[in-house]
Coordinates of C-alpha atoms (C1' of nucleotides) in Angstrom, one line a residue:
Chain A
M1 CA -73.2 105.6 45.5
M2 CA -74.9 105.0 42.5
P3 CA -74.3 106.4 38.5
A4 CA -76.2 109.5 38.1
R5 CA -77.2 107.9 34.6
P6 CA -80.5 106.2 34.6
P7 CA -80.0 102.4 35.1
P8 CA -79.7 101.0 31.2
G9 CA -83.0 98.9 31.5
A10 CA -83.1 95.8 30.8
Y11 CA -83.6 95.3 26.9
A12 CA -85.8 98.2 26.9
V13 CA -86.2 98.5 23.5
V14 CA -84.6 102.3 22.1
V15 CA -85.1 105.3 24.4
P16 CA -84.4 108.0 21.7
A17 CA -83.8 110.2 24.9
P18 CA -86.7 113.2 23.7
R19 CA -84.6 116.4 22.2
S20 CA -85.6 119.6 23.3
A21 CA -87.6 120.4 20.3
S22 CA -85.5 121.1 17.5
V23 CA -83.3 123.6 19.0
A24 CA -79.5 123.0 17.9
D25 CA -77.4 122.6 21.1
P26 CA -74.4 121.2 20.2
V27 CA -72.9 120.3 23.6
A28 CA -76.3 119.2 24.9
S29 CA -76.8 116.7 22.0
A30 CA -72.8 115.4 22.0
A31 CA -73.5 114.9 25.9
A32 CA -76.5 113.2 25.2
R33 CA -74.9 111.1 22.8
A34 CA -72.5 110.4 25.0
S35 CA -74.9 109.3 28.3
K36 CA -76.3 106.9 25.6
H37 CA -73.0 105.4 24.7
E38 CA -72.6 104.8 27.9
D39 CA -75.6 103.3 28.8
R40 CA -75.2 101.0 25.7
R41 CA -72.0 99.6 27.5
D42 CA -73.8 98.9 30.5
Q43 CA -76.6 97.2 28.8
L44 CA -74.4 94.9 27.3
A45 CA -72.2 94.4 30.6
E46 CA -75.6 93.4 32.0
S47 CA -76.2 91.0 29.5
A48 CA -73.2 89.5 29.2
L49 CA -73.1 89.1 33.3
V50 CA -76.1 87.2 33.1
T51 CA -74.5 84.7 30.1
L52 CA -71.4 85.0 32.2
G53 CA -73.3 83.6 35.4
K54 CA -74.9 81.0 33.5
L55 CA -72.1 79.7 31.4
G56 CA -69.0 80.8 33.2
Y57 CA -65.9 82.5 32.2
A58 CA -64.4 79.8 29.5
K59 CA -67.5 78.9 27.9
T60 CA -69.4 82.3 27.2
S61 CA -68.6 83.4 23.6
L62 CA -69.1 87.0 22.4
R63 CA -72.0 85.4 20.0
E64 CA -73.4 83.7 23.0
I65 CA -73.5 87.3 25.0
A66 CA -75.1 89.0 21.7
Q67 CA -78.0 86.3 21.3
H68 CA -79.5 87.3 25.0
S69 CA -79.1 90.6 24.5
P70 CA -81.3 92.5 22.0
F71 CA -78.4 93.0 19.7
S72 CA -76.1 91.4 17.1
H73 CA -72.7 89.9 17.8
G74 CA -70.8 92.6 15.9
V75 CA -72.1 95.8 18.1
V76 CA -69.5 94.1 20.8
H77 CA -66.9 95.4 19.0
Y78 CA -68.5 99.1 18.5
Y79 CA -68.6 99.6 22.3
F80 CA -66.0 97.6 23.4
S81 CA -62.6 97.2 21.9
S82 CA -62.2 93.7 22.6
K83 CA -64.0 90.5 24.7
E84 CA -60.9 91.3 27.6
E85 CA -62.5 94.7 27.9
L86 CA -65.8 93.8 27.8
I87 CA -65.0 90.9 30.5
T88 CA -62.9 93.5 32.7
Y89 CA -65.8 96.2 32.4
C90 CA -68.4 93.3 33.4
V91 CA -66.5 93.2 36.1
R92 CA -65.7 96.6 37.1
Y93 CA -69.9 97.0 36.3
Y94 CA -70.8 94.1 38.8
K95 CA -68.5 95.7 41.8
R96 CA -70.5 98.9 41.8
T97 CA -73.6 96.9 43.1
C98 CA -71.9 94.6 45.2
V99 CA -69.0 96.0 47.4
T100 CA -71.9 97.6 49.3
R101 CA -74.5 95.2 49.7
Y102 CA -74.0 94.7 53.9
D103 CA -73.7 98.6 54.3
A104 CA -76.9 99.3 55.3
I105 CA -77.1 96.6 57.6
V106 CA -74.1 97.6 59.1
A107 CA -75.3 101.3 59.6
S108 CA -79.0 100.2 60.8
S109 CA -78.4 97.6 63.4
T110 CA -78.4 98.7 66.8
S111 CA -77.2 96.2 68.8
D112 CA -74.1 93.5 68.1
D113 CA -76.8 90.5 68.2
E114 CA -78.7 92.3 65.4
L115 CA -75.6 92.8 63.4
R116 CA -74.6 89.7 63.6
T117 CA -78.2 87.9 63.0
R118 CA -78.8 89.9 60.0
F119 CA -75.1 89.7 58.7
A120 CA -75.3 85.7 58.6
A121 CA -79.1 85.7 57.0
K122 CA -77.7 88.3 54.1
L123 CA -75.1 86.0 53.2
A124 CA -77.4 82.9 52.6
E125 CA -80.0 85.4 50.9
T126 CA -77.2 86.4 48.6
I127 CA -76.5 83.2 47.1
R128 CA -79.9 82.6 47.1
E129 CA -80.7 85.5 45.0
E130 CA -77.5 86.2 43.1
G131 CA -75.7 82.8 43.3
P132 CA -74.7 82.9 39.5
M133 CA -73.2 86.1 40.1
H134 CA -71.2 84.9 42.8
Q135 CA -70.0 82.0 40.7
L136 CA -68.7 84.3 38.1
W137 CA -67.0 86.5 40.8
Y138 CA -65.1 83.1 42.1
D139 CA -64.9 81.4 38.5
L140 CA -62.4 84.9 37.4
R141 CA -61.0 85.4 40.4
N142 CA -59.7 81.7 39.6
Q143 CA -59.2 82.7 36.1
S144 CA -57.1 85.4 37.3
M145 CA -54.2 83.2 38.4
F146 CA -54.1 82.0 34.7
E147 CA -55.0 85.0 32.6
P148 CA -52.9 88.1 33.6
A149 CA -55.2 90.4 32.1
L150 CA -57.6 89.7 34.9
R151 CA -55.4 90.2 38.0
E152 CA -55.5 94.0 38.3
V153 CA -59.2 94.0 38.4
V154 CA -59.4 91.3 40.5
L155 CA -57.3 91.7 43.0
D156 CA -58.6 95.5 43.4
I157 CA -62.0 93.9 43.8
D158 CA -61.0 91.2 46.0
G159 CA -59.3 94.2 48.2
Q160 CA -62.7 96.3 48.4
L161 CA -64.5 92.8 49.6
E162 CA -61.9 92.7 52.2
E163 CA -63.1 96.3 52.7
M164 CA -66.4 95.4 53.2
I165 CA -66.1 92.5 55.5
W166 CA -64.0 94.6 57.6
R167 CA -66.7 97.3 57.8
V168 CA -69.1 94.4 59.1
V169 CA -66.3 93.6 62.1
T170 CA -65.5 96.4 62.7
R171 CA -68.9 97.7 63.4
Y172 CA -69.9 94.6 64.8
A173 CA -67.0 94.8 67.5
E174 CA -68.3 98.1 68.5
L175 CA -71.3 97.2 69.1
A176 CA -70.3 93.9 71.7
G177 CA -67.6 96.2 72.8
R178 CA -64.7 94.3 72.2
P179 CA -61.8 94.8 69.5
P180 CA -61.5 92.5 66.5
A181 CA -59.5 89.4 67.3
L182 CA -57.8 89.1 63.9
D183 CA -56.5 91.3 61.1
P184 CA -58.7 92.1 58.1
A185 CA -57.2 90.0 55.8
T186 CA -57.6 86.8 58.2
T187 CA -61.3 87.4 58.9
Y188 CA -61.8 88.1 55.3
G189 CA -60.0 85.0 54.0
M190 CA -61.9 82.7 56.9
L191 CA -65.6 84.1 55.9
D192 CA -64.8 84.1 52.4
G193 CA -63.7 80.2 52.6
L194 CA -67.5 79.3 54.2
F195 CA -69.0 81.4 51.7
A196 CA -67.4 79.7 49.0
Q197 CA -68.2 76.0 50.2
T198 CA -71.5 76.7 50.6
L199 CA -71.5 78.3 47.2
L200 CA -70.5 75.6 45.7
L201 CA -72.7 73.1 47.4
W202 CA -76.0 75.5 46.3
A203 CA -74.7 75.0 43.1
T204 CA -74.1 71.5 42.4
G205 CA -76.1 70.1 44.8
P206 CA -79.4 69.0 44.2
A207 CA -82.0 71.3 44.2
G208 CA -83.9 69.7 47.1
R209 CA -80.6 70.6 49.6
R210 CA -79.7 74.2 48.4
E211 CA -82.2 75.8 51.4
D212 CA -80.4 73.5 53.7
A213 CA -76.6 74.5 52.8
L214 CA -78.3 78.0 53.2
S215 CA -79.0 77.8 56.5
V216 CA -76.2 75.7 57.6
L217 CA -74.2 78.7 56.6
T218 CA -76.6 81.0 58.3
G219 CA -76.2 78.9 61.5
R220 CA -72.0 78.5 61.1
V221 CA -71.6 82.3 60.5
D222 CA -73.9 83.3 63.4
S223 CA -71.9 81.3 65.8
L224 CA -68.6 82.2 64.3
L225 CA -68.6 85.7 65.0
P226 CA -68.8 86.2 68.5
S227 CA -65.2 84.0 68.4
L228 CA -63.9 86.8 65.9
L229 CA -63.7 89.5 68.8
A230 CA -60.9 89.2 71.3
Chain B
M1 CA -52.1 52.8 49.5
M2 CA -50.0 53.0 46.5
P3 CA -50.5 51.6 43.1
A4 CA -48.3 48.2 42.8
R5 CA -47.8 49.6 39.3
P6 CA -44.3 51.0 39.4
P7 CA -44.7 54.7 38.3
P8 CA -44.6 55.5 34.8
G9 CA -41.6 57.5 34.8
A10 CA -42.3 60.9 33.1
Y11 CA -41.2 61.1 29.4
A12 CA -39.1 57.9 29.8
V13 CA -38.9 56.5 26.6
V14 CA -40.8 52.9 25.7
V15 CA -39.7 50.3 28.6
P16 CA -40.9 47.2 26.6
A17 CA -40.8 45.1 30.2
P18 CA -38.6 42.6 29.3
R19 CA -40.5 39.5 28.4
S20 CA -39.4 36.5 29.9
A21 CA -37.5 34.4 27.4
S22 CA -39.5 33.3 24.7
V23 CA -42.0 31.3 26.4
A24 CA -45.5 31.9 25.8
D25 CA -47.9 32.7 28.3
P26 CA -50.9 34.4 27.2
V27 CA -52.2 35.1 30.3
A28 CA -49.0 36.7 31.7
S29 CA -48.4 38.7 28.2
A30 CA -52.5 39.9 28.6
A31 CA -51.8 41.3 32.0
A32 CA -48.5 42.8 30.9
R33 CA -50.3 44.5 27.7
A34 CA -53.0 45.9 30.2
S35 CA -50.6 46.8 32.7
K36 CA -48.8 49.2 29.9
H37 CA -52.0 50.1 28.9
E38 CA -52.4 51.8 32.5
D39 CA -48.9 53.4 32.2
R40 CA -49.6 55.0 29.5
R41 CA -52.6 56.7 30.9
D42 CA -50.6 57.3 33.9
Q43 CA -48.4 59.2 31.5
L44 CA -51.0 61.0 29.6
A45 CA -52.5 62.1 32.9
E46 CA -48.9 63.5 34.3
S47 CA -48.6 65.1 30.7
A48 CA -51.9 66.4 31.1
L49 CA -51.4 67.5 34.7
V50 CA -48.6 69.5 34.0
T51 CA -50.2 71.7 31.1
L52 CA -53.0 72.3 33.4
G53 CA -51.9 73.7 36.0
K54 CA -49.4 76.0 33.9
L55 CA -52.7 77.6 31.4
G56 CA -55.9 76.0 34.0
Y57 CA -58.9 74.1 32.4
A58 CA -60.3 76.3 30.2
K59 CA -57.1 77.3 28.0
T60 CA -55.4 73.6 27.8
S61 CA -56.2 71.6 24.8
L62 CA -55.7 68.2 23.7
R63 CA -52.8 69.1 21.2
E64 CA -51.4 71.0 23.9
I65 CA -51.1 68.6 26.3
A66 CA -49.7 65.7 23.3
Q67 CA -46.9 68.7 22.7
H68 CA -45.8 68.7 26.4
S69 CA -45.6 65.0 26.2
P70 CA -43.8 62.5 24.3
F71 CA -47.0 61.6 21.6
S72 CA -49.0 63.1 19.3
H73 CA -52.3 64.4 19.8
G74 CA -54.1 61.6 18.3
V75 CA -52.9 59.2 20.9
V76 CA -54.8 61.0 23.6
H77 CA -58.2 59.2 21.9
Y78 CA -56.4 55.9 22.1
Y79 CA -56.0 55.7 25.7
F80 CA -59.4 58.1 26.3
S81 CA -62.8 58.3 25.0
S82 CA -62.7 61.8 25.4
K83 CA -61.4 65.1 26.7
E84 CA -63.6 64.7 29.6
E85 CA -62.6 61.7 30.5
L86 CA -58.9 62.7 30.5
I87 CA -59.8 65.3 32.6
T88 CA -61.7 63.6 35.4
Y89 CA -59.1 60.3 35.1
C90 CA -56.0 63.5 35.8
V91 CA -58.0 64.4 38.8
R92 CA -58.3 61.4 40.4
Y93 CA -54.7 60.6 39.8
Y94 CA -53.8 64.1 41.2
K95 CA -55.9 63.5 44.1
R96 CA -53.9 59.9 44.9
T97 CA -50.5 61.4 45.9
C98 CA -52.7 64.5 47.5
V99 CA -55.0 63.7 50.0
T100 CA -52.3 62.2 52.6
R101 CA -50.1 65.1 52.1
Y102 CA -50.2 65.6 56.1
D103 CA -50.5 62.1 57.3
A104 CA -47.0 62.2 58.0
I105 CA -46.8 64.9 60.2
V106 CA -49.7 63.6 62.0
A107 CA -48.6 60.2 62.5
S108 CA -45.1 61.2 64.0
S109 CA -45.5 64.5 65.9
T110 CA -45.6 64.2 69.3
S111 CA -46.6 67.1 70.9
D112 CA -49.5 69.5 69.8
D113 CA -47.0 72.4 69.3
E114 CA -45.0 70.6 67.0
L115 CA -48.3 69.4 64.9
R116 CA -49.0 73.1 64.6
T117 CA -45.8 74.0 63.7
R118 CA -44.9 71.6 61.1
F119 CA -48.9 72.0 59.6
A120 CA -48.5 75.4 58.9
A121 CA -45.4 75.0 57.5
K122 CA -46.4 72.3 55.4
L123 CA -49.3 74.4 54.2
A124 CA -46.9 76.7 52.8
E125 CA -44.6 74.2 51.5
T126 CA -47.1 72.7 49.5
I127 CA -47.9 76.1 47.6
R128 CA -44.1 76.6 46.9
E129 CA -43.7 73.1 45.6
E130 CA -46.9 72.4 43.8
G131 CA -48.5 75.7 43.1
P132 CA -49.6 74.8 39.9
M133 CA -51.5 72.0 41.1
H134 CA -53.4 73.9 43.6
Q135 CA -54.3 76.2 41.6
L136 CA -55.9 73.5 38.9
W137 CA -57.7 72.3 41.7
Y138 CA -59.4 75.4 42.4
D139 CA -59.7 76.2 38.9
L140 CA -61.9 72.5 38.6
R141 CA -63.5 73.2 41.6
N142 CA -64.8 76.2 40.5
Q143 CA -65.6 74.6 36.5
S144 CA -67.5 72.1 38.4
M145 CA -70.2 74.7 39.3
F146 CA -70.9 75.2 35.6
E147 CA -70.0 71.7 34.5
P148 CA -72.3 68.9 35.6
A149 CA -69.5 66.4 34.1
L150 CA -66.9 67.5 37.2
R151 CA -69.3 67.6 40.0
E152 CA -69.2 64.5 40.8
V153 CA -65.3 63.8 41.1
V154 CA -65.1 67.3 42.6
L155 CA -67.5 66.9 45.2
D156 CA -65.8 63.5 46.1
I157 CA -62.2 65.1 46.6
D158 CA -63.5 67.8 48.0
G159 CA -64.9 65.4 50.9
Q160 CA -61.3 63.9 50.8
L161 CA -59.8 66.7 51.7
E162 CA -61.9 67.6 54.5
E163 CA -61.4 64.3 55.8
M164 CA -57.6 64.8 55.9
I165 CA -57.8 68.5 57.6
W166 CA -59.7 66.8 60.0
R167 CA -57.2 63.9 60.9
V168 CA -55.0 66.9 61.3
V169 CA -57.3 68.6 63.8
T170 CA -58.3 65.8 65.5
R171 CA -54.6 64.6 66.4
Y172 CA -54.2 68.2 67.4
A173 CA -57.2 68.1 69.9
E174 CA -55.8 65.2 71.0
L175 CA -52.5 65.9 71.6
A176 CA -53.8 69.3 73.5
G177 CA -56.2 67.1 75.8
R178 CA -58.4 69.5 74.4
P179 CA -61.7 68.5 72.0
P180 CA -62.3 70.7 68.5
A181 CA -64.5 73.2 69.0
L182 CA -65.8 73.4 65.4
D183 CA -66.9 70.7 62.9
P184 CA -65.2 69.1 59.9
A185 CA -67.1 71.2 57.4
T186 CA -66.5 74.5 59.2
T187 CA -62.8 73.8 59.8
Y188 CA -62.6 73.1 56.4
G189 CA -64.1 75.8 55.4
M190 CA -62.2 78.3 57.1
L191 CA -58.4 76.7 56.8
D192 CA -59.5 76.4 52.8
G193 CA -60.2 79.6 53.0
L194 CA -57.2 80.8 53.8
F195 CA -55.3 78.4 51.8
A196 CA -57.1 80.1 48.6
Q197 CA -56.5 83.6 50.0
T198 CA -52.8 82.7 50.1
L199 CA -52.5 80.6 46.5
L200 CA -54.3 83.9 45.0
L201 CA -51.5 86.3 46.3
W202 CA -48.8 83.9 45.7
A203 CA -49.8 83.2 42.0
T204 CA -51.0 86.8 41.2
G205 CA -48.3 88.7 43.1
P206 CA -44.9 89.6 42.2
A207 CA -42.2 87.2 42.2
G208 CA -40.6 89.4 45.1
R209 CA -43.6 88.9 47.2
R210 CA -44.1 84.9 46.9
E211 CA -42.4 84.1 50.0
D212 CA -44.3 86.8 52.0
A213 CA -47.2 85.5 51.6
L214 CA -46.4 82.1 52.4
S215 CA -45.1 82.9 55.4
V216 CA -48.1 85.3 56.3
L217 CA -49.8 82.1 55.8
T218 CA -47.6 80.1 57.9
G219 CA -47.7 82.8 60.8
R220 CA -51.6 82.7 60.8
V221 CA -52.4 79.1 60.6
D222 CA -50.2 78.5 63.2
S223 CA -51.8 81.5 65.9
L224 CA -54.9 80.2 64.4
L225 CA -55.2 76.5 65.2
P226 CA -55.5 77.0 69.1
S227 CA -58.4 78.7 68.7
L228 CA -60.4 75.5 67.1
L229 CA -60.0 73.9 69.8
A230 CA -62.5 74.2 73.0
Chain C
dC1 C1' -40.3 34.0 8.5
dC2 C1' -45.2 35.7 8.4
dG3 C1' -49.6 37.3 9.3
dA4 C1' -52.1 39.3 13.9
dC5 C1' -52.5 42.7 16.4
dA6 C1' -51.1 46.6 19.5
dT7 C1' -49.8 51.1 19.4
dC8 C1' -49.0 55.6 17.2
dT9 C1' -48.9 59.7 13.8
dT10 C1' -50.7 62.1 10.0
dG11 C1' -54.4 64.3 8.1
dA12 C1' -58.8 65.9 7.9
dC13 C1' -63.8 67.2 9.1
dG14 C1' -67.4 70.3 10.8
dA15 C1' -68.2 73.3 14.3
dC16 C1' -66.7 77.2 17.0
dT17 C1' -64.2 81.3 18.0
dG18 C1' -62.8 86.6 18.0
dT19 C1' -62.2 89.8 14.9
dC20 C1' -63.0 93.3 11.3
dA21 C1' -64.6 95.1 7.0
dA22 C1' -68.2 97.1 4.3
dG23 C1' -72.8 98.0 4.2
dA24 C1' -78.0 99.1 5.8
dC25 C1' -80.4 102.1 8.2
dA26 C1' -82.1 105.9 10.3
dA27 C1' -81.3 110.4 12.9
dA28 C1' -79.3 114.8 13.0
dC29 C1' -77.3 118.4 10.9
dT30 C1' -76.7 122.6 7.5
Chain D
dA1 C1' -83.9 119.2 0.5
dG2 C1' -79.2 116.1 1.1
dT3 C1' -75.7 114.8 3.3
dT4 C1' -73.4 113.9 7.4
dT5 C1' -72.9 110.8 11.3
dG6 C1' -73.6 107.4 15.0
dT7 C1' -75.6 103.0 15.0
dC8 C1' -76.2 98.0 14.0
dT9 C1' -76.5 94.2 10.8
dT10 C1' -74.4 90.5 8.1
dG11 C1' -70.9 87.8 6.4
dA12 C1' -66.5 86.8 6.1
dC13 C1' -61.2 85.9 7.9
dA14 C1' -58.1 83.3 9.8
dG15 C1' -57.3 80.6 13.8
dT16 C1' -58.3 76.8 17.0
dC17 C1' -61.1 72.9 19.0
dG18 C1' -62.3 67.9 19.8
dT19 C1' -63.1 64.0 17.2
dC20 C1' -62.1 60.4 14.0
dA21 C1' -60.5 57.4 10.1
dA22 C1' -56.4 55.6 7.3
dG23 C1' -52.3 54.4 7.2
dA24 C1' -47.4 53.7 8.9
dT25 C1' -44.6 51.7 12.5
dG26 C1' -43.4 48.4 15.5
dT27 C1' -43.7 43.8 18.5
dC28 C1' -45.3 39.3 19.3
dG29 C1' -47.5 34.4 18.7
dG30 C1' -47.2 31.3 15.4

DNA sequence: CCGACATCTTGACGACTGTCAAGACAAACT
DNA sequence: AGTTTGTCTTGACAGTCGTCAAGATGTCGG
């Protein structure tokens, strides 16, 4: 599930990866170099995601990304051929940790009521914990309507999100002993609409009302899920 | 409902508004000037909306807007104090013709089945006819999460859209003799999610599949509406 | 007809962007 | 050791952006 390489470690200063004595091992060292290269890419992607989540796709420049990373603005073109490649790499990087968000709940819940409650609560929690990332996702999904370069990766991830929701609903249906009432796409579209609606309130509303919006979402989803079954 | 002034008439060359003989009438002429000023603002807003719908908020520059209008790029700052003011003016201008889109159907439908069918069909039709405008709306709504200057107008219009949908659903409930099952916000959020989902497919999918996406939306909404009633 | 005014064009400004080349620096190899 | 190689910084480039000022053009009141 998670990549074999250790996580890039946010902002950790250069870890030279202790070489085994001074023995010459060309293949191992080449592999280590490649691995470090990948780590740097991930590290840059993480920095970029933070900035992108804060400023949005349109107002995020490569210099701004570099300024919130341990590097200078020139490095980006050493690890990525263009801004576009960095962005799409970021989206895919983000997806890796995102499309399995509810799988633990699906696997460990033992009754339909438990799954329903925990899923509804998790929806609110992920807005609270990763709000800017979700803002970024909706931003990029919309930009894909104007920017063809984003379409492939966006449609790919949107499909995976739909599957993620469908895993929740089918398991819920299984536990409840009733089949789903709607097809995967419709189910996803409806829930996604409620999620996006709450995210907008959460992001734009006054700080004091943020938690209100989240608990409203939880309540709505909690009471809506049963009617998604036949 | 509609403004008293005649529509700005897309790209019509200067209409000097025939002055009544050569009689001096300061107050009338001042009014005519003010009216012409407003017409120019609307005209610029229309040009801007076309460009915004095509390129999206991020990639639309004032020069690009002016290039697709009968004016040069300097005029914008004669009629608007800043880009930001132009954009928000555009959004409000667009709203005027938008939030009453289904009212005719609500008023003229005589049975729940008719209202349901016509509403579902109209949803698809407005994507087909005004796709870029809807793309722009979702773009701006998202940008409002990053750009505080957009929040007020976006939340305002979003509320009006919710009311628009609620007028449809309450009338539908009335004709069907059953009360709505959900609150206005939840109803709007769900339907908006399905709408946005279809718009994304319509805008990014291959041209050959556009109509498919629209008919799928029609079918979904048509079969979903009954379950929105208790 | 002339002066006053509204309107519009043109050209410039400083700031910012993505991209890239030249070089600094250090680690690794022979 | 010296030299190659990978990594990163710096500075510059061409272009675009919003904004504004100066002036051309047109319109109207007297």
